[in-house]
Amino acid sequence: MYITICERLNYKKAVPADDSGAAQEYTIVESITDSSIVSSLKYLASYSPNLQQQIAQLLSQNRLTDYLLQKYPTVSDIPNDAALRGYVMDLKNQYLRKSQPLSKIVFDKKIHVVNNALGLHSFVSRVQGGKLKSKNEIRISTLFKNAPHEFLNMIVVHELAHLKEKEHNKAFYQLCRHMLPDYHQIEFDVRVYLTHLEEKGEVYMSQSAINKT
């Protein structure tokens, strides 16, 4: 079962017709009576109550792990800063070739979801030799070393878009969708993943743990 976010994006998703030829609506799962579960979904607060209830039900039935593993069965193969830089620069050269250069691209263990940040694009100004020099840096939470590649792709696209659009406005999200057409759906699933990490713990076994098995 996949959960789509069509209602949040204000467009209709084609659904199969029944025997009478009439289009069918997706069935919304039964409401959650435990309001504490829904209220704890802070990463999904901007989504509709229906979507929050669906995730809350998966949580309460211990099915959220299966939801994530079925949709995203493997983790990213970008384990270090060198691989991350190559990956980010490939995307930048493909979509934002004329944008400002990046002086640093690294994983950063100091970036943590509790600070409401998964990646950072910083514009750093320093005085060097009596001259003011500006540099752009992208830092990605180390959380994405052990997460699906699609999730890393989404956060990298997000930070790259800030090279051109500093604010989270319409132009910013249009640029994100240009680089990643499923941007909004994957962002939703990233937030579901963060919810799982906070409520249930890890989903994917780390490479170091795999090597020990």
Short mmCIF file of N, CA and C in Angstrom, two decimals, residues 88 91-92 95-96 119-121 137-139 154-166 172 175-176:
data_model
loop_
_atom_site.label_atom_id
_atom_site.label_comp_id
_atom_site.label_asym_id
_atom_site.label_seq_id
_atom_site.Cartn_x
_atom_site.Cartn_y
_atom_site.Cartn_z
N VAL A 88 26.49 15.39 -5.83
CA VAL A 88 25.90 16.73 -5.84
C VAL A 88 26.35 17.51 -7.07
N LEU A 91 24.51 16.57 -10.25
CA LEU A 91 23.18 17.18 -10.32
C LEU A 91 23.29 18.67 -10.61
N LYS A 92 24.22 19.33 -9.97
CA LYS A 92 24.40 20.77 -10.19
C LYS A 92 24.77 21.05 -11.64
N TYR A 95 21.58 20.56 -13.89
CA TYR A 95 20.42 21.45 -13.78
C TYR A 95 20.77 22.91 -13.47
N LEU A 96 21.91 23.15 -12.84
CA LEU A 96 22.23 24.51 -12.39
C LEU A 96 23.67 24.87 -12.74
N GLY A 119 19.48 19.39 6.06
CA GLY A 119 20.56 19.85 5.20
C GLY A 119 20.67 21.35 5.36
N LEU A 120 21.83 21.87 5.03
CA LEU A 120 22.05 23.30 5.15
C LEU A 120 22.77 23.81 3.92
N HIS A 121 22.26 24.91 3.38
CA HIS A 121 23.00 25.63 2.36
C HIS A 121 23.42 26.94 3.00
N GLU A 137 28.30 26.68 0.64
CA GLU A 137 28.54 25.35 1.16
C GLU A 137 27.22 24.59 1.28
N ILE A 138 27.27 23.29 1.06
CA ILE A 138 26.12 22.42 1.29
C ILE A 138 26.54 21.35 2.29
N ARG A 139 25.76 21.23 3.34
CA ARG A 139 26.00 20.21 4.36
C ARG A 139 24.73 19.36 4.50
N MET A 154 16.28 13.83 -2.59
CA MET A 154 15.35 14.91 -2.29
C MET A 154 16.01 16.04 -1.51
N ILE A 155 16.79 15.70 -0.48
CA ILE A 155 17.39 16.75 0.34
C ILE A 155 18.49 17.47 -0.43
N VAL A 156 19.21 16.77 -1.30
CA VAL A 156 20.23 17.42 -2.13
C VAL A 156 19.57 18.38 -3.11
N VAL A 157 18.50 17.95 -3.75
CA VAL A 157 17.76 18.83 -4.65
C VAL A 157 17.28 20.08 -3.91
N HIS A 158 16.78 19.88 -2.70
CA HIS A 158 16.30 20.99 -1.89
C HIS A 158 17.42 22.01 -1.66
N GLU A 159 18.58 21.53 -1.26
CA GLU A 159 19.69 22.45 -0.96
C GLU A 159 20.25 23.08 -2.23
N LEU A 160 20.29 22.35 -3.33
CA LEU A 160 20.74 22.93 -4.59
C LEU A 160 19.81 24.04 -5.06
N ALA A 161 18.52 23.84 -4.86
CA ALA A 161 17.56 24.86 -5.29
C ALA A 161 17.81 26.19 -4.59
N HIS A 162 18.36 26.13 -3.39
CA HIS A 162 18.64 27.36 -2.65
C HIS A 162 19.79 28.16 -3.27
N LEU A 163 20.55 27.57 -4.16
CA LEU A 163 21.58 28.34 -4.86
C LEU A 163 20.94 29.42 -5.73
N LYS A 164 19.74 29.13 -6.20
CA LYS A 164 19.04 30.07 -7.09
C LYS A 164 17.91 30.78 -6.38
N GLU A 165 17.20 30.07 -5.52
CA GLU A 165 16.05 30.65 -4.81
C GLU A 165 16.29 30.53 -3.31
N LYS A 166 16.47 31.64 -2.65
CA LYS A 166 16.79 31.62 -1.21
C LYS A 166 15.57 31.31 -0.35
N PHE A 172 10.88 28.38 -5.95
CA PHE A 172 11.76 27.40 -5.32
C PHE A 172 11.22 25.99 -5.55
N LEU A 175 11.46 24.76 -9.10
CA LEU A 175 12.82 24.32 -9.41
C LEU A 175 13.08 22.93 -8.83
N CYS A 176 12.61 22.69 -7.62
CA CYS A 176 12.76 21.35 -7.01
C CYS A 176 12.08 20.29 -7.87
#
